[in-house]
GROMACS .gro file of C-alpha atoms in nm:
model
  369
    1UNK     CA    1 -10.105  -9.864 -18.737
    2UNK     CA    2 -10.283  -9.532 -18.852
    3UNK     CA    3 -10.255  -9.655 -19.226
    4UNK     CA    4 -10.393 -10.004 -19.135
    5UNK     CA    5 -10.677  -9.859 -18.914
    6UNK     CA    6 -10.736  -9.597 -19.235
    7UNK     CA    7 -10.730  -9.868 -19.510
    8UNK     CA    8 -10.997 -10.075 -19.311
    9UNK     CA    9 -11.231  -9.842 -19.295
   10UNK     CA   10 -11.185  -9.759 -19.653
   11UNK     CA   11 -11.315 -10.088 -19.766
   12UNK     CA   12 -11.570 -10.085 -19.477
   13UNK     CA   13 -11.714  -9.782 -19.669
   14UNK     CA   14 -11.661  -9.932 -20.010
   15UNK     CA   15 -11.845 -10.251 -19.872
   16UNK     CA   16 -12.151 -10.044 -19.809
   17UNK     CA   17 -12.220 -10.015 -20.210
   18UNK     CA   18 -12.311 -10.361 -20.214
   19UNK     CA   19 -12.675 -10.331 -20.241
   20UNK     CA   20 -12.606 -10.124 -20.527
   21UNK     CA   21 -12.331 -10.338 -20.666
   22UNK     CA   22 -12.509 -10.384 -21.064
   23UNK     CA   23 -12.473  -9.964 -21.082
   24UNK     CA   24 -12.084 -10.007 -20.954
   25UNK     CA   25 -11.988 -10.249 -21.178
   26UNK     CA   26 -12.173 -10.078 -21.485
   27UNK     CA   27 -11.932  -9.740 -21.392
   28UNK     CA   28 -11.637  -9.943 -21.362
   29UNK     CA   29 -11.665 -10.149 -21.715
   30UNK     CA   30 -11.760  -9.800 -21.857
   31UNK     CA   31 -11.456  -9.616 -21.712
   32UNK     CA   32 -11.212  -9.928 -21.868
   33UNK     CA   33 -11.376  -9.870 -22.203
   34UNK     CA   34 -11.317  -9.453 -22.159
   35UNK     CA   35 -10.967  -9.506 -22.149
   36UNK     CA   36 -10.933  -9.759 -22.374
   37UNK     CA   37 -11.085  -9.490 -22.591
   38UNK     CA   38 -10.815  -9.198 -22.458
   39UNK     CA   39 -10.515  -9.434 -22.537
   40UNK     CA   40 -10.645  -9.579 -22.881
   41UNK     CA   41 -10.675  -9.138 -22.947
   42UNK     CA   42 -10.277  -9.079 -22.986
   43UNK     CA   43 -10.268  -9.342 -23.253
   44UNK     CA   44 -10.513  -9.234 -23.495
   45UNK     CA   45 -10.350  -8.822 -23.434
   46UNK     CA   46 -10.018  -9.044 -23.530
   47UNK     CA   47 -10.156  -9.186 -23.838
   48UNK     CA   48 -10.284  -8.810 -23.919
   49UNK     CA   49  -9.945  -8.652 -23.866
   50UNK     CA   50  -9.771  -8.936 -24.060
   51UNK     CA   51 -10.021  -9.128 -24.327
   52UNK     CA   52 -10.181  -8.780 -24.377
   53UNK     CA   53 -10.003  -8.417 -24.298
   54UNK     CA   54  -9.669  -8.577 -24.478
   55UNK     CA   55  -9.789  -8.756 -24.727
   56UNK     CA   56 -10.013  -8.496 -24.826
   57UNK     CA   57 -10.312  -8.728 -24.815
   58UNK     CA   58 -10.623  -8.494 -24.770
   59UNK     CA   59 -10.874  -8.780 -24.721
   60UNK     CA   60 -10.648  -8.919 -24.416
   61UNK     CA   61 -10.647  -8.632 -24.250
   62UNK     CA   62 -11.031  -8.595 -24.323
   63UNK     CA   63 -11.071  -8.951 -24.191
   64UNK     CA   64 -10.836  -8.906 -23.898
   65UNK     CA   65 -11.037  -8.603 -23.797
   66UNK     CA   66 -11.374  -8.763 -23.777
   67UNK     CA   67 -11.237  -9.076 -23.590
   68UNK     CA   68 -11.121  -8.830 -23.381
   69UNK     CA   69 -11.452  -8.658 -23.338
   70UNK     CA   70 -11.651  -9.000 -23.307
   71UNK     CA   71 -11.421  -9.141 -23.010
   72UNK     CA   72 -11.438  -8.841 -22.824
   73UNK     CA   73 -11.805  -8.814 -22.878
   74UNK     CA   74 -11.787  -9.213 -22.729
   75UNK     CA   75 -11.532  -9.074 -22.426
   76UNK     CA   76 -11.785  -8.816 -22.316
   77UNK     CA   77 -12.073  -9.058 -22.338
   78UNK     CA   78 -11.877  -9.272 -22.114
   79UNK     CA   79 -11.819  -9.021 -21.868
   80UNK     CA   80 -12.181  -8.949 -21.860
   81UNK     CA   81 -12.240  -9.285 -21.779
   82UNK     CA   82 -11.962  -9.339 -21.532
   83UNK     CA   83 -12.070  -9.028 -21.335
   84UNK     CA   84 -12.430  -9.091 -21.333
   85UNK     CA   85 -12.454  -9.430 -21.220
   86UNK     CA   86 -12.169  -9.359 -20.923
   87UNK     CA   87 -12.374  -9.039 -20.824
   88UNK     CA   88 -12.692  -9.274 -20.791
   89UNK     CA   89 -12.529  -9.547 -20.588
   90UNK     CA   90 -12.331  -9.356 -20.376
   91UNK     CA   91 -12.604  -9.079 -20.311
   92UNK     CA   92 -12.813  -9.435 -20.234
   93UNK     CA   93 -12.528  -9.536 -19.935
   94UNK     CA   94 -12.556  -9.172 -19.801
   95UNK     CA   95 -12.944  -9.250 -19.759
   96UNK     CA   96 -12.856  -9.575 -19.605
   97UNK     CA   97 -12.606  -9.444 -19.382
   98UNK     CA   98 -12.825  -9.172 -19.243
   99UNK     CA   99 -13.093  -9.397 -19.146
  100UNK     CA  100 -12.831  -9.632 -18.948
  101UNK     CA  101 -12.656  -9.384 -18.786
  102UNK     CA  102 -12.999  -9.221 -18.668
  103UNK     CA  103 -13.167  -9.578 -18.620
  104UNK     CA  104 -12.823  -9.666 -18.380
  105UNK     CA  105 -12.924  -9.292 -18.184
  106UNK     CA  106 -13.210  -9.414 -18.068
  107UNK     CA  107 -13.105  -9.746 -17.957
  108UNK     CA  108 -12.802  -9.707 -17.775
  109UNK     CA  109 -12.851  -9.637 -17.370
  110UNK     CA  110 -12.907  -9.280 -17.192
  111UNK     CA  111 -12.582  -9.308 -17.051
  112UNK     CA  112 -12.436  -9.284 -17.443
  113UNK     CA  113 -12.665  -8.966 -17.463
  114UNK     CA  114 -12.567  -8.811 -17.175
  115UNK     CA  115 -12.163  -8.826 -17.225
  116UNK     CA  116 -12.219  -8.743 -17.621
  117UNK     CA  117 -12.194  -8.364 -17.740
  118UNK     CA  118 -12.501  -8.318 -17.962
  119UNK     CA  119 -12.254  -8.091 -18.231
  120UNK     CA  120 -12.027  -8.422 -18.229
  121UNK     CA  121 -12.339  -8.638 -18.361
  122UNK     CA  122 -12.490  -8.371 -18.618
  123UNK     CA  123 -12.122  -8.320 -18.776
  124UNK     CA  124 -12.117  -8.697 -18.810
  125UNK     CA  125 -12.464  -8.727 -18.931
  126UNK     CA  126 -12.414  -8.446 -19.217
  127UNK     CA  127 -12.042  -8.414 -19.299
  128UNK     CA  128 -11.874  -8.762 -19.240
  129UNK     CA  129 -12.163  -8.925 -19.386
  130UNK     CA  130 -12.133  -8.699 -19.694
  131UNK     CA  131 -11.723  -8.742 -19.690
  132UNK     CA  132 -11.821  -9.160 -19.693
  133UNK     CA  133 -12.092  -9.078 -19.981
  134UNK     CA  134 -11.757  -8.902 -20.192
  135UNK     CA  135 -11.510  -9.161 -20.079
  136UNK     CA  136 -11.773  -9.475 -20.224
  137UNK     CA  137 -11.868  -9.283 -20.542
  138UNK     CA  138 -11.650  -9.045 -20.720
  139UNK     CA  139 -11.333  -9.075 -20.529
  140UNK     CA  140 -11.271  -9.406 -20.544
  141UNK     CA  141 -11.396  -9.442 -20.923
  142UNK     CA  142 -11.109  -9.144 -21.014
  143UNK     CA  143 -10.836  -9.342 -20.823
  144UNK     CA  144 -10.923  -9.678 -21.041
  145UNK     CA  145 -10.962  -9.477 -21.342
  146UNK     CA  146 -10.624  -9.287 -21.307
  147UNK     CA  147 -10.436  -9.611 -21.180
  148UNK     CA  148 -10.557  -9.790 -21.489
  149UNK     CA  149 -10.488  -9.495 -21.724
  150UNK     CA  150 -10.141  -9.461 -21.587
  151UNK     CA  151 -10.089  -9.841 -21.670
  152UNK     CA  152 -10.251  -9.847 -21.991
  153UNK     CA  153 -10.057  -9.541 -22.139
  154UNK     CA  154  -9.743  -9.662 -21.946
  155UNK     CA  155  -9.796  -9.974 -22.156
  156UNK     CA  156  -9.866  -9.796 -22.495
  157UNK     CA  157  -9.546  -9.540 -22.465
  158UNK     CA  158  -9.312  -9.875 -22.436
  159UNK     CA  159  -9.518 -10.029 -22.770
  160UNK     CA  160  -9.447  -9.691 -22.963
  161UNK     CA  161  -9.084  -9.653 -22.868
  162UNK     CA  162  -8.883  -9.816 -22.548
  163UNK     CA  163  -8.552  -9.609 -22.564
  164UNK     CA  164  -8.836  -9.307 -22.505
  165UNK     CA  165  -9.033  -9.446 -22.269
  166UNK     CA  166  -8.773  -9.577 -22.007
  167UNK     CA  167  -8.644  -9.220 -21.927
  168UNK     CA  168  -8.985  -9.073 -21.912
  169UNK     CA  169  -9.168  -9.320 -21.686
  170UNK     CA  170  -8.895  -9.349 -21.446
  171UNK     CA  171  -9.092  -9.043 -21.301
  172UNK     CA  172  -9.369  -9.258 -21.148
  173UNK     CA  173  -9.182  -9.481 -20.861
  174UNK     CA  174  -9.144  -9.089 -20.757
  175UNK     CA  175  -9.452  -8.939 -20.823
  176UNK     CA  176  -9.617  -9.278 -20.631
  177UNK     CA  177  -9.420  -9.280 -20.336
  178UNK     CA  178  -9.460  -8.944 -20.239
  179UNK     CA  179  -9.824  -8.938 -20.276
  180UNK     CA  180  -9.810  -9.239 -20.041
  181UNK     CA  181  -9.567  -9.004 -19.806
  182UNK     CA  182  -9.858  -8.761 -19.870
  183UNK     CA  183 -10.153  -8.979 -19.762
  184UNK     CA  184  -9.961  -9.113 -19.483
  185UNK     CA  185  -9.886  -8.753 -19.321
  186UNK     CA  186 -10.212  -8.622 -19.404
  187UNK     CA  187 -10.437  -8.891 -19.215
  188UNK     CA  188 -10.390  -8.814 -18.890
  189UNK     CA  189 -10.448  -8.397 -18.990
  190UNK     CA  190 -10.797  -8.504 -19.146
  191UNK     CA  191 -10.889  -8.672 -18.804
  192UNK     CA  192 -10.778  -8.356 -18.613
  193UNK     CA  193 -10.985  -8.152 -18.867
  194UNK     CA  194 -11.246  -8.343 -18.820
  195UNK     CA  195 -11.313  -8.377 -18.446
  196UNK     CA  196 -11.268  -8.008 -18.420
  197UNK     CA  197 -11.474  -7.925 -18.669
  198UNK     CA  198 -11.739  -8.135 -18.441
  199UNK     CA  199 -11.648  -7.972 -18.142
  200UNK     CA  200 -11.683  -7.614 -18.277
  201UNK     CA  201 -12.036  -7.725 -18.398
  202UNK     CA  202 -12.141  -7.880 -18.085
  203UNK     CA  203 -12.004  -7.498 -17.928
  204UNK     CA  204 -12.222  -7.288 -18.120
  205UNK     CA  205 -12.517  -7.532 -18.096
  206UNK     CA  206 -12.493  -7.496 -17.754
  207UNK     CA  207 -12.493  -7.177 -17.739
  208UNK     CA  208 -12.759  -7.120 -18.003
  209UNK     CA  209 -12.987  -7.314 -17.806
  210UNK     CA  210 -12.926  -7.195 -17.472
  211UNK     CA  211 -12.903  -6.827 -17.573
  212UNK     CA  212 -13.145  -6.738 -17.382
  213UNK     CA  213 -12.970  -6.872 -17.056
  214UNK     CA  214 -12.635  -6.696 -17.143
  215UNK     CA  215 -12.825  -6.363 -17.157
  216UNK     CA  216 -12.991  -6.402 -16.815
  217UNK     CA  217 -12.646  -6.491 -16.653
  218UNK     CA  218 -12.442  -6.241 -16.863
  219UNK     CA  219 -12.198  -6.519 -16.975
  220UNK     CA  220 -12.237  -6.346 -17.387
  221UNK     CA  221 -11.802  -6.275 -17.326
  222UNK     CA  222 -11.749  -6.605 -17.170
  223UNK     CA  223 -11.909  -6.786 -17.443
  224UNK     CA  224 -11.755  -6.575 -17.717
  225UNK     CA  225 -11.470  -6.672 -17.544
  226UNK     CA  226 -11.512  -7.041 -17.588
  227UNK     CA  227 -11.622  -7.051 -17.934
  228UNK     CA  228 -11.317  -6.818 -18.051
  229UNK     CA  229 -11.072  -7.046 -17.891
  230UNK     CA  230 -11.238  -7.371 -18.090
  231UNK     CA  231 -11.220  -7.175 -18.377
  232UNK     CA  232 -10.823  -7.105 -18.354
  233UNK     CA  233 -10.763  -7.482 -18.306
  234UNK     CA  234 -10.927  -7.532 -18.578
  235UNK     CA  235 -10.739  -7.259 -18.785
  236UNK     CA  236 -10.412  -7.429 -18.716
  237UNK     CA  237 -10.533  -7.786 -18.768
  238UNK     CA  238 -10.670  -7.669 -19.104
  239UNK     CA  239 -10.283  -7.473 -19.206
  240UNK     CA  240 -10.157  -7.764 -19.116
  241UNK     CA  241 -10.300  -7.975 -19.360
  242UNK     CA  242 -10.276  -7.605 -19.630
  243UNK     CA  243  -9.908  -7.633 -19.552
  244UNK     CA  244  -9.882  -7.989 -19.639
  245UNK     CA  245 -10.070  -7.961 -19.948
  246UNK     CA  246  -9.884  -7.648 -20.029
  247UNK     CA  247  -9.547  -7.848 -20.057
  248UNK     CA  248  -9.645  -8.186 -20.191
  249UNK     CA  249  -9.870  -8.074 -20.507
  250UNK     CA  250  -9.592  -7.865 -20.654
  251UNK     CA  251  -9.354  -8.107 -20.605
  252UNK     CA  252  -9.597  -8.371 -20.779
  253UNK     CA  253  -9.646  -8.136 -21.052
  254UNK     CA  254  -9.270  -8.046 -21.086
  255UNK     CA  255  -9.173  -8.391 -21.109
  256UNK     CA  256  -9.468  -8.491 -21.385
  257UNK     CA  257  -9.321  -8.160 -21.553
  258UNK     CA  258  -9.026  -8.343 -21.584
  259UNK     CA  259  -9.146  -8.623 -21.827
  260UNK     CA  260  -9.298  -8.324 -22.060
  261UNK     CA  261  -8.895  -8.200 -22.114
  262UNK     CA  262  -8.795  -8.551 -22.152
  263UNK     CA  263  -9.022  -8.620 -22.452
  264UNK     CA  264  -8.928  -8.250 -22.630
  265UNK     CA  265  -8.526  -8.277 -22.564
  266UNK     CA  266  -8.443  -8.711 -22.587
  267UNK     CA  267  -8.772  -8.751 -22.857
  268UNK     CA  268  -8.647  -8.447 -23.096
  269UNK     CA  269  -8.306  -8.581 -23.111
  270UNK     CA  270  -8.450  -8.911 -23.186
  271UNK     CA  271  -8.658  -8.754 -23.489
  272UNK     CA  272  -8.352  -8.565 -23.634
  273UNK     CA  273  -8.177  -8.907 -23.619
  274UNK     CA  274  -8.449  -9.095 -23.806
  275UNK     CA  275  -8.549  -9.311 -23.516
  276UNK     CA  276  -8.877  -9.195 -23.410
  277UNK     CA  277  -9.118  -9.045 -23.702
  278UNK     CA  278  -9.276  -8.728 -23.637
  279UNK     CA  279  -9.624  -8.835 -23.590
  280UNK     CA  280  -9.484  -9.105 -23.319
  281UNK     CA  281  -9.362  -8.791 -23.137
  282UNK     CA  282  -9.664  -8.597 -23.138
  283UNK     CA  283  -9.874  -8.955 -23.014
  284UNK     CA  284  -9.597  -8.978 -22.722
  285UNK     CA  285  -9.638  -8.597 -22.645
  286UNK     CA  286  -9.988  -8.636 -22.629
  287UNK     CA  287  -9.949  -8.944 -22.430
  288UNK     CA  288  -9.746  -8.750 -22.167
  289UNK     CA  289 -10.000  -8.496 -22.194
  290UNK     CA  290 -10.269  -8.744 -22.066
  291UNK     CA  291 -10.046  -8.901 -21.788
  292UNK     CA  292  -9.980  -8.590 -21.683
  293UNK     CA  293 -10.337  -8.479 -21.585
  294UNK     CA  294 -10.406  -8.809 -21.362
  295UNK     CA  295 -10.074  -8.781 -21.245
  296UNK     CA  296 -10.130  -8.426 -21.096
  297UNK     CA  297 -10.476  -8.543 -20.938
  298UNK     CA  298 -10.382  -8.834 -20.782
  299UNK     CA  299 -10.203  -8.657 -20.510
  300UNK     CA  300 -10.605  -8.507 -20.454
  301UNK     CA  301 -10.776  -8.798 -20.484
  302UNK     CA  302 -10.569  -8.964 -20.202
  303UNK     CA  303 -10.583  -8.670 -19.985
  304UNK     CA  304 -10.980  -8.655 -20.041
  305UNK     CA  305 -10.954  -9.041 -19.943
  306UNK     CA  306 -10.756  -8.989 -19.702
  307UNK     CA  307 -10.981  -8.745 -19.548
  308UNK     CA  308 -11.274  -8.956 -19.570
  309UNK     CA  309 -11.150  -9.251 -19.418
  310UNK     CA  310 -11.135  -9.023 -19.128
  311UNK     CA  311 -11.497  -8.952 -19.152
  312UNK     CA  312 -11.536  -9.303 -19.207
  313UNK     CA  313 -11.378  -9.460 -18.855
  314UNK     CA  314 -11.600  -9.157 -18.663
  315UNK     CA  315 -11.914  -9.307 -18.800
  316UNK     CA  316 -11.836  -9.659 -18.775
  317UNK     CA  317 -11.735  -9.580 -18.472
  318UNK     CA  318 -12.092  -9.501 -18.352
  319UNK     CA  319 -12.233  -9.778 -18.533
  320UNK     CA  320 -12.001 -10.057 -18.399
  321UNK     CA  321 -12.122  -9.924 -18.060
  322UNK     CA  322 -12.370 -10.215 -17.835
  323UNK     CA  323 -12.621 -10.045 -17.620
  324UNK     CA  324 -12.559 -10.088 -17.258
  325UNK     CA  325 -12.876 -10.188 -17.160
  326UNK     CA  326 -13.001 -10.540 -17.382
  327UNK     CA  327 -13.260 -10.764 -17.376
  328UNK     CA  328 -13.209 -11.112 -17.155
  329UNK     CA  329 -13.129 -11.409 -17.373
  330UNK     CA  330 -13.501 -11.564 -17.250
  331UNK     CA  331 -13.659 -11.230 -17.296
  332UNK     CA  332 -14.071 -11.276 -17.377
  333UNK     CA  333 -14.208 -11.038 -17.621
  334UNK     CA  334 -14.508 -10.840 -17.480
  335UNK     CA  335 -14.812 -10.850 -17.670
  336UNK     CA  336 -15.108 -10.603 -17.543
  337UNK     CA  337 -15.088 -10.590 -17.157
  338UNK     CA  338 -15.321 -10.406 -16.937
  339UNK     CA  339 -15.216 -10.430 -16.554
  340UNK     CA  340 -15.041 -10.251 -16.259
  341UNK     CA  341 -14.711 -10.066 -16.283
  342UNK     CA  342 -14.534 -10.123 -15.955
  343UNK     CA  343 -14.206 -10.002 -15.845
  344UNK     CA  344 -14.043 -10.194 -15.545
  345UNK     CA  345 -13.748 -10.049 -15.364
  346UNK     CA  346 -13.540  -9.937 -15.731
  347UNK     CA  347 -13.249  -9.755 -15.727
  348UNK     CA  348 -13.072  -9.629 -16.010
  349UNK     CA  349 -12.687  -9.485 -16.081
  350UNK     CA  350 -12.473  -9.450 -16.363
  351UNK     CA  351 -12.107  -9.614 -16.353
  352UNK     CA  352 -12.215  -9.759 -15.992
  353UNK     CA  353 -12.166  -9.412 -15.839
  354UNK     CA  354 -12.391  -9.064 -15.879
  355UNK     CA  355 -12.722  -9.287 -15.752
  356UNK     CA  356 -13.022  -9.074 -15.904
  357UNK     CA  357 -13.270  -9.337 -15.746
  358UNK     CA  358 -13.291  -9.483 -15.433
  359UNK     CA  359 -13.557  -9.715 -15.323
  360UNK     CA  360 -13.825  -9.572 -15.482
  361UNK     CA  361 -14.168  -9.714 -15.423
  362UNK     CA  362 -14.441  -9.654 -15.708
  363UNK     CA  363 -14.803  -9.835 -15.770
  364UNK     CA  364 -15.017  -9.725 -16.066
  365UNK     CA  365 -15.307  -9.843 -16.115
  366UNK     CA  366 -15.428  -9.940 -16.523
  367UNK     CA  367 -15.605  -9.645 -16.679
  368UNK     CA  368 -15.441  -9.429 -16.390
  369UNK     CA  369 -15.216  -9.125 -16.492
   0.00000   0.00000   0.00000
């Protein structure tokens, strides 16, 4: 239920780019051509190691070199582009965020106001919207990016040589199901994190504003008190989620590790016994170099989603909240009136209990104060 609940507010957040969906699409075609570019790089060192290096060819190698030079020159102009147009979109949804969740402040009911911890709302406003602003740019742009580079050098390493390949990507069911064990365990940590993190802020802002009062009544100890024992919750939330980390990236590492001693020991042997050349071994050792390095983050990236899908459900939330108090169906817009206020036996109480009114009678006069 936690994972369903996560994943929809996931794409809630990703729906919010929509306005800026010409900038999204631009990263995303650019990020497909960038690793297009990283996988087409193995086969030209190939053709360096094997048209050039043992044939003796100088010009190959010269050749080889500068194709090298031009599509990494292409990669990084890629990236550029990539990381530029997600920063502007997503720093775009952050703006538009802001102004709902402050805009949805205003118009819910005093009741809302009066049950809601200010430090609750200002952690919300600042750090969940910023978690949503990572989660719709970067985040989700890395996860795509390493999903389809996995794939596409997957692909490639069964092109160059099959009997290699099999025994070296047998890794990945692995490596994918436990950072799917990893997401799924780290969820409901983020949350935890999160809401204390809130209510630690909404502590100290407390405190900082009513300072003043805490000095008159000597309450400094009590209040020290307080804000120390927020604090340790929050210390053993945030191990919690150190000590998960702590035993899931090594393992994720140890196992992509794996595919590095698979190429050296099964793709040597093949060389000695004439069926792989050399320069098809160096282009599948550099392959496993490059699934290696998305391999290792994607345990990150998920926890980072992870975490902001958190952020996500506190500020939706807020903004899925109705205000109490709504306009009738038949309501009449008021132009400009000028008239008599009058008051006529109200009450008032919140919940139907706690009556703060009761049968108050007020006249005021226009123009009267």
């Amino acid at each position: 239920m936690q994972s369903t609940a996560g994943t929809r507010y996931v794409f809630r957040s990703l729906a919010t780019l929509a306005p800026y969906r010409s900038l999204v699409l631009g990263a995303y075609v650019v990020v497909f051509l960038s690793n297009g570019v990283s996988i087409l790089m193995p086969k030209v060192i190939q053709k360096i190691v094997d048209d050039g290096i043992r044939a003796g060819a100088v010009g190959v190698i010269i050749n080889g070199a500068a194709a090298l030079l031009g599509l990494a020159l292409l990669r990084g102009l890629f990236t550029f582009l990539s990381g530029r147009w997600t920063e502007t979109a997503s720093q775009n949804v952050a703006f538009d965020l802001r102004n709902r969740f402050h805009e949805k402040l205003q118009a819910l009911s005093f009741s809302f106001h009066d049950e809601a911890e200010t430090g609750q709302l200002l952690a919300r406003s600042v750090a969940d919207v910023d978690r949503i602003r990572f989660l719709a740019g970067r985040a989700f742009l890395h996860l795509i990016q390493m999903g389809t580079l996995i794939v596409g050098i997957g692909a490639a390493m069964f092109v160059l040589n099959v009997s290699l390949a099999l025994p070296t990507l047998v890794i990945i069911p692995f490596l994918a199901a436990g950072a799917f064990r990893f997401s799924a365990e780290l969820r409901p940590i983020s949350m935890e994190i999160r809401d204390r993190e809130a209510h630690l802020t909404s502590v100290l802002e407390q405190n900082l504003r009513g300072a003043r009062i805490v000095k008159a009544f000597g309450r400094e100890a009590r209040e020290i008190e307080r804000f120390v024992a927020g604090n340790n919750r929050l210390l053993g939330s945030q191990l919690k989620g150190a000590r998960l980390r702590a035993v899931y990236m090594p393992l994720m590492q140890l196992l992509a590790s794996i595919g590095s001693l698979i190429v050296i020991v099964y793709g040597g042997a093949l060389v000695i016994g004439g069926r792989l050349t050399l320069g098809e071994l160096v282009a599948f050792s550099t392959y496993v170099t490059q699934l290696l390095v998305p391999v290792r983050r994607l345990g990150w990236v998920i926890g980072s989603i992870v975490q902001a899908s958190a952020s996500a459900q506190r500020i939706f939330e807020i903004l899925d909240l109705d205000p109490e108090i709504k306009d009738a169906p038949d309501a009449v817009t008021l132009k400009q009136v000028r008239g008599d206020v009058g008051f006529d036996s109200v009450s008032f109480s919140y919940n139907g209990s706690n009556r703060i009114l009761d049968g108050i009678d007020l006249d005021i006069s226009a123009g009267e104060r």
